[in-house]
Short mmCIF file of C-alpha atoms and ligand atoms in Angstrom, two decimals:
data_model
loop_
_atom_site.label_atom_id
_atom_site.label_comp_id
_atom_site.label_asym_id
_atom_site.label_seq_id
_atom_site.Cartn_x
_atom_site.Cartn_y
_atom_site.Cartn_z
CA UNK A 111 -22.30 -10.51 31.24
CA UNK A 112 -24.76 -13.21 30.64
CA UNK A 113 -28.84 -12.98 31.50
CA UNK A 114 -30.35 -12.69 34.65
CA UNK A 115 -33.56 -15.22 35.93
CA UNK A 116 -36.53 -13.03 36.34
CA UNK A 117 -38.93 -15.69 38.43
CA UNK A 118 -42.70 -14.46 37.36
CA UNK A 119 -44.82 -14.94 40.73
CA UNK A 120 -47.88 -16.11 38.52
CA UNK A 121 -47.36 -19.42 38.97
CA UNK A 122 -46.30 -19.05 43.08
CA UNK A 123 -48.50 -19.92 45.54
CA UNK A 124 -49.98 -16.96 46.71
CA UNK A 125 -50.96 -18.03 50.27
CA UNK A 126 -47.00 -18.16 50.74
CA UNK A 127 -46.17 -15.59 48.45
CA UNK A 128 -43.44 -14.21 51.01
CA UNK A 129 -41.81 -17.35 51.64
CA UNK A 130 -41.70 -18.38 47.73
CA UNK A 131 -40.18 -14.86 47.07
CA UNK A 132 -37.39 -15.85 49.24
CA UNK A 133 -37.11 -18.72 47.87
CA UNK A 134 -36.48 -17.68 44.67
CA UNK A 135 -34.05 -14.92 46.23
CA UNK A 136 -32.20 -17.77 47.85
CA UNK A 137 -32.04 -19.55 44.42
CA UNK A 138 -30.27 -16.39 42.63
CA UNK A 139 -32.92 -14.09 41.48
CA UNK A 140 -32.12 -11.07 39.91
CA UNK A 141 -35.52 -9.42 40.04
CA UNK A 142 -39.14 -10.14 40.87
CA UNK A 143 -41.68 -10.54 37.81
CA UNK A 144 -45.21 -9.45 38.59
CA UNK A 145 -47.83 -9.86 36.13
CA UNK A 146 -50.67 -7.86 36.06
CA UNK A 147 -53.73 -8.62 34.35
CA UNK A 148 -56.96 -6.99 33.58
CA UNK A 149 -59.04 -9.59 31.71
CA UNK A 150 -59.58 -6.94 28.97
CA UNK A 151 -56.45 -6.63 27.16
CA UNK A 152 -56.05 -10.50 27.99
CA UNK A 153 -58.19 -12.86 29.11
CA UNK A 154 -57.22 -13.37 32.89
CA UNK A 155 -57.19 -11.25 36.15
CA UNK A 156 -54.89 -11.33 38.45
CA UNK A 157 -52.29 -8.81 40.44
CA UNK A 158 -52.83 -5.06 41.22
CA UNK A 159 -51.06 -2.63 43.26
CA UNK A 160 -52.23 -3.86 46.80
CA UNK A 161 -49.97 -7.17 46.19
CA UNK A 162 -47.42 -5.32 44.53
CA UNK A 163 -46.80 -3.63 47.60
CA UNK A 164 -47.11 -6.73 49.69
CA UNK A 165 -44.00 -7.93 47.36
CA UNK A 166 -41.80 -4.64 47.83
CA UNK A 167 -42.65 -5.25 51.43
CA UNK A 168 -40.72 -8.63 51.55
CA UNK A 169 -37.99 -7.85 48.54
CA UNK A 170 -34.76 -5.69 48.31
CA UNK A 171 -34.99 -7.19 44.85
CA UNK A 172 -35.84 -4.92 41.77
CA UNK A 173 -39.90 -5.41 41.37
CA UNK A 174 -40.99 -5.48 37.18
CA UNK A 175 -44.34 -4.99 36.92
CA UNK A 176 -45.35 -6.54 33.20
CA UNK A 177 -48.96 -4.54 32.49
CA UNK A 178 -50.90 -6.22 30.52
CA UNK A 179 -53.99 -3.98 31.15
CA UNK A 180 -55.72 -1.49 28.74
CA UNK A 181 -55.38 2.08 29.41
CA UNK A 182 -52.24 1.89 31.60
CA UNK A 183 -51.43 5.20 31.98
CA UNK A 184 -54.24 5.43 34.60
CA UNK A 185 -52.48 2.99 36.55
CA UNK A 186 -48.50 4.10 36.51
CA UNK A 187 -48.38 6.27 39.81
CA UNK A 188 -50.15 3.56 41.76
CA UNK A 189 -47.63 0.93 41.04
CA UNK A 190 -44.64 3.08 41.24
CA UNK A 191 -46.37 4.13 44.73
CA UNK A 192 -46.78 0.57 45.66
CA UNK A 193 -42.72 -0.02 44.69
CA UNK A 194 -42.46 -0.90 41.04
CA UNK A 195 -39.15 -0.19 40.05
CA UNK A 196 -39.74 -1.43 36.30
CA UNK A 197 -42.82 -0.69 34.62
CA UNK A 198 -43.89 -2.05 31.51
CA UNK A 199 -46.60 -1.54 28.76
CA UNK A 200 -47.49 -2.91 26.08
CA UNK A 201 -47.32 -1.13 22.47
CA UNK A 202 -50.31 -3.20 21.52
CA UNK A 203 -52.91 -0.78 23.65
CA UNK A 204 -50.91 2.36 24.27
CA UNK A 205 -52.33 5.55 22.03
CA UNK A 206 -49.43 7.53 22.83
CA UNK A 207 -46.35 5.74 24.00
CA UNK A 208 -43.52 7.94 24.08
CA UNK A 209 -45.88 9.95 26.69
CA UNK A 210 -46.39 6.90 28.32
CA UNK A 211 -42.56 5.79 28.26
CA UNK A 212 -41.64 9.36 29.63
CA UNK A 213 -44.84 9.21 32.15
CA UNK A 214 -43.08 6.13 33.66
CA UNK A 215 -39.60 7.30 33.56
CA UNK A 216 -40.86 10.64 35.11
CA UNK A 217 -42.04 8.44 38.05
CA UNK A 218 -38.63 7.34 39.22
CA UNK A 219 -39.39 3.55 37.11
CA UNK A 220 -37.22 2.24 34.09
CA UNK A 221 -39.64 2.03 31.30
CA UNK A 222 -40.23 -1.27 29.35
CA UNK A 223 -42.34 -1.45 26.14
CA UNK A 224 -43.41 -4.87 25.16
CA UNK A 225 -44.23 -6.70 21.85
CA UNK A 226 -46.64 -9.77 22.07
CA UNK A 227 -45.65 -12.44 19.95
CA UNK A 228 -47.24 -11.29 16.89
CA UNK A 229 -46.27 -7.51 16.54
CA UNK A 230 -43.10 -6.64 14.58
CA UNK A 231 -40.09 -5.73 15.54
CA UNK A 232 -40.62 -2.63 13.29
CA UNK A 233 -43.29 -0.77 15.78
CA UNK A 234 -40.25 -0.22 18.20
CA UNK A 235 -38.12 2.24 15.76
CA UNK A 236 -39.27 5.05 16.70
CA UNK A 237 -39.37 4.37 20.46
CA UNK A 238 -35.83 1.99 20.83
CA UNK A 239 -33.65 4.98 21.90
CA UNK A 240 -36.13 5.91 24.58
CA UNK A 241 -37.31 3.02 26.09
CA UNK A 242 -35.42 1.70 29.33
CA UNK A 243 -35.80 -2.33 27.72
CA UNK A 244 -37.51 -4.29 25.58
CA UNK A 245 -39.96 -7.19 26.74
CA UNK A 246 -40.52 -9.72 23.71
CA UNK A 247 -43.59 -12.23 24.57
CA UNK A 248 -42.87 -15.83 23.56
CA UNK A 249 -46.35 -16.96 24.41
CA UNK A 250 -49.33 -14.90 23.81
CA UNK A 251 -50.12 -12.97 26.97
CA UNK A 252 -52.51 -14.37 29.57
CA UNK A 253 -51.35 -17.42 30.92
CA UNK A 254 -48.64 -18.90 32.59
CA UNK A 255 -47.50 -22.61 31.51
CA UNK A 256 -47.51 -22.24 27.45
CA UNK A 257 -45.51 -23.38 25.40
CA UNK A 258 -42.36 -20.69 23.55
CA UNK A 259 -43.34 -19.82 20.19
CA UNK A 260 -39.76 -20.48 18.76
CA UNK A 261 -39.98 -17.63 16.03
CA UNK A 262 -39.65 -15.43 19.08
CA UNK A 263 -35.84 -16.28 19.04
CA UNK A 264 -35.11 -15.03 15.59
CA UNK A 265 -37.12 -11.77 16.32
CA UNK A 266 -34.89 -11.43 19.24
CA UNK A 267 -31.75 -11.73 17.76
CA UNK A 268 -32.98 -9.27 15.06
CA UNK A 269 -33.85 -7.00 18.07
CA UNK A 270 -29.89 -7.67 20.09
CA UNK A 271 -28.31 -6.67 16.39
CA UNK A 272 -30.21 -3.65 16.21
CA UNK A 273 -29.83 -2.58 19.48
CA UNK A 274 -25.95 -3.34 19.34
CA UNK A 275 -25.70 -1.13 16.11
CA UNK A 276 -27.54 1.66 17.56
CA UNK A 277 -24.85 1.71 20.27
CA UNK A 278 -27.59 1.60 22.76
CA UNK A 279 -28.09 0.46 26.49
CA UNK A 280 -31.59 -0.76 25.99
CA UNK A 281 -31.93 -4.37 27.31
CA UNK A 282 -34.05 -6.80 26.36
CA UNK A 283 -36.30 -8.92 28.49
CA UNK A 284 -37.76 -12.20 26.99
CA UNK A 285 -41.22 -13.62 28.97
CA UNK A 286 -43.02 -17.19 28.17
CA UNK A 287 -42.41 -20.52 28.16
CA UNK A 288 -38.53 -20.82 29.47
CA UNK A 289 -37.48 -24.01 30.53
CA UNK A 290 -34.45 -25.56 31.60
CA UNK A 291 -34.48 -27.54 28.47
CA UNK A 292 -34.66 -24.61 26.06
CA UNK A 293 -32.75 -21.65 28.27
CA UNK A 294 -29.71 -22.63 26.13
CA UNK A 295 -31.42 -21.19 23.39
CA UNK A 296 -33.04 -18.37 24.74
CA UNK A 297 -29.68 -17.14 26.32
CA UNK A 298 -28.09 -17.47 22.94
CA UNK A 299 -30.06 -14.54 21.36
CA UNK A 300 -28.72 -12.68 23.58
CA UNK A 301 -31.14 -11.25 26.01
CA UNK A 302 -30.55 -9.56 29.19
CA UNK A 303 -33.46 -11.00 31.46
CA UNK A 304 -35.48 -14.22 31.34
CA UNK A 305 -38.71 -14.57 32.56
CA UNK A 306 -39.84 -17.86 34.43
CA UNK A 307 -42.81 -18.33 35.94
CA UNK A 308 -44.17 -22.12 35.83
CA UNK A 309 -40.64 -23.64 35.37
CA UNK A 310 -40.06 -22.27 39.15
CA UNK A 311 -43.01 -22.46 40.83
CA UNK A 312 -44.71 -25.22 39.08
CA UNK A 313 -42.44 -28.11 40.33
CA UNK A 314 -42.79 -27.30 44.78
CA UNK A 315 -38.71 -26.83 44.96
CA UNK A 316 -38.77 -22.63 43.59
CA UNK A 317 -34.94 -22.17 45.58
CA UNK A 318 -33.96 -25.14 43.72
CA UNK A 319 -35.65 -24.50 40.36
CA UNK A 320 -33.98 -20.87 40.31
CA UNK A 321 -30.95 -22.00 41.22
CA UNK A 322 -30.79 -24.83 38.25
CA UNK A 323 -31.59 -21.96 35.69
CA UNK A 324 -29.18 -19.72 37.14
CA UNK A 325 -26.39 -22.49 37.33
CA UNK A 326 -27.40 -23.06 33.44
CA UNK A 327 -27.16 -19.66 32.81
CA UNK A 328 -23.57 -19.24 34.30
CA UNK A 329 -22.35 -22.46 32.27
CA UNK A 330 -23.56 -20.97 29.19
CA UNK A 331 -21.82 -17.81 29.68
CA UNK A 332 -19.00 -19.32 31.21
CA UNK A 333 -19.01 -21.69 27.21
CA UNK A 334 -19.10 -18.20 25.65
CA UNK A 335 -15.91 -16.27 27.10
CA UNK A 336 -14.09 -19.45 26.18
CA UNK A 337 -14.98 -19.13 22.34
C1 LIG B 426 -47.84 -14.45 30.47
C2 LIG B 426 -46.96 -13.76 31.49
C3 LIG B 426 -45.67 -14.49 31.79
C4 LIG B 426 -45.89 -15.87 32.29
C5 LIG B 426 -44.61 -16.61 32.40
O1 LIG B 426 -48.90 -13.64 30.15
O2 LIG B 426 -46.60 -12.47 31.06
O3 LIG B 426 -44.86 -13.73 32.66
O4 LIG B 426 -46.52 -15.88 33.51
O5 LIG B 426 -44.94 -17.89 32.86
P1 LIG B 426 -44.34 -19.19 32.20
O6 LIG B 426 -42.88 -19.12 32.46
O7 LIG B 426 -45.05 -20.26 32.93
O8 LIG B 426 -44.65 -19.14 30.73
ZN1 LIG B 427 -44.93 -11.32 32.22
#
């Protein structure tokens, strides 16, 4: 089974946030990406739980809230109240994660812990067998439209082997800078969702967009059954 297209409504135009949303359903979404932002942990503001419930309101679609907000924990009920299905935080400004990761799963979410760019693989060992998946940054959080830092691809096919020889069912989310030129390679490390947020709503076409990384997606996996 090859990755799903996880379109990040960052870059959609929120005056039409409904319509773009079904855009991006009509185009082959898997889930709906909603960044949250607290211009502490990162430098911009932007979504809480009032438009997170505006989304479940207009989606059957999974909705993954990405948190990148200090002191999350204060925030988990609201979101899952508003209709998160998929919460993450990030290891980066969590004291106590595995209360955090059972906090969330306690809720009725899947629980996501997520690794900016920068922190190693290694803070996850302890957490892996717990967490619900694995969100690896590829730009550093804040901002849609960046550019992939391409080490991000080795770290995540460090993180698939390990997660393949623990025998687990964790899957791994990847989140920054996805293109339609360099899907190919994201897909390759084998992830299980990709993130877009600029490459579909930055071009005015977000049904067609989704659909061209989706069709990309299915050629790619279609290449690897025949090998
Ligand atoms: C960055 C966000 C990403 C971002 C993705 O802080 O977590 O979800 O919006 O947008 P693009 O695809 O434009 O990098
Ligand atoms: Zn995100």
């Amino acid at each position: 089974m090859g990755a799903v297209i996880a379109p990040s409504i960052l870059s959609a135009d929120f005056a039409r946030l409904g319509a773009e949303i079904k855009d991006v359903e009509a185009g082959g979404a898997a889930l709906i990406h909603v960044d949250v932002m607290d211009g502490h942990f990162v430098p911009n503001i932007t979504i809480g739980p009032a438009v997170t419930r505006a989304v479940r309101r207009v989606t059957q679609l999974p909705v993954d809230c990405h948190l990148m907000i200090e002191e999350p924990d204060r925030y988990l009920a609201a979101f899952v109240e508003a209709g998160a299905d998929m919460i993450s935080v990030h290891v980066e400004v969590v004291h106590h994660l595995e209360r955090t990761v059972a906090a969330i799963k306690e809720l009725g979410a899947k629980a996501g812990v997520v690794l900016t760019p920068a922190t190693p693989l290694e803070t996850l060992s302890e957490i892996l067998p717990v967490a619900d998946f694995v969100l690896l940054m590829s730009v550093n959080p804040g901002f849609g439209g960046q550019t992939l830092i391409p080490s991000v691809l080795d770290k995540g096919k460090r993180l698939r082997a390990w997660i393949d020889r623990l025998g687990l069912a964790t899957r791994i989310e990847i989140d920054g800078g996805v293109t339609l030129q360099n899907i190919d390679e994201v897909a390759a490390v084998g992830v299980d969702m990709i993130v877009a947020g600029s490459a579909i709503f930055g071009a005015g076409d977000p049904r067609g967009a989704t659909a061209a990384l989706v069709k990309k997606l299915a050629a790619i996996a279609e290449q690897g059954n025949r090998v």
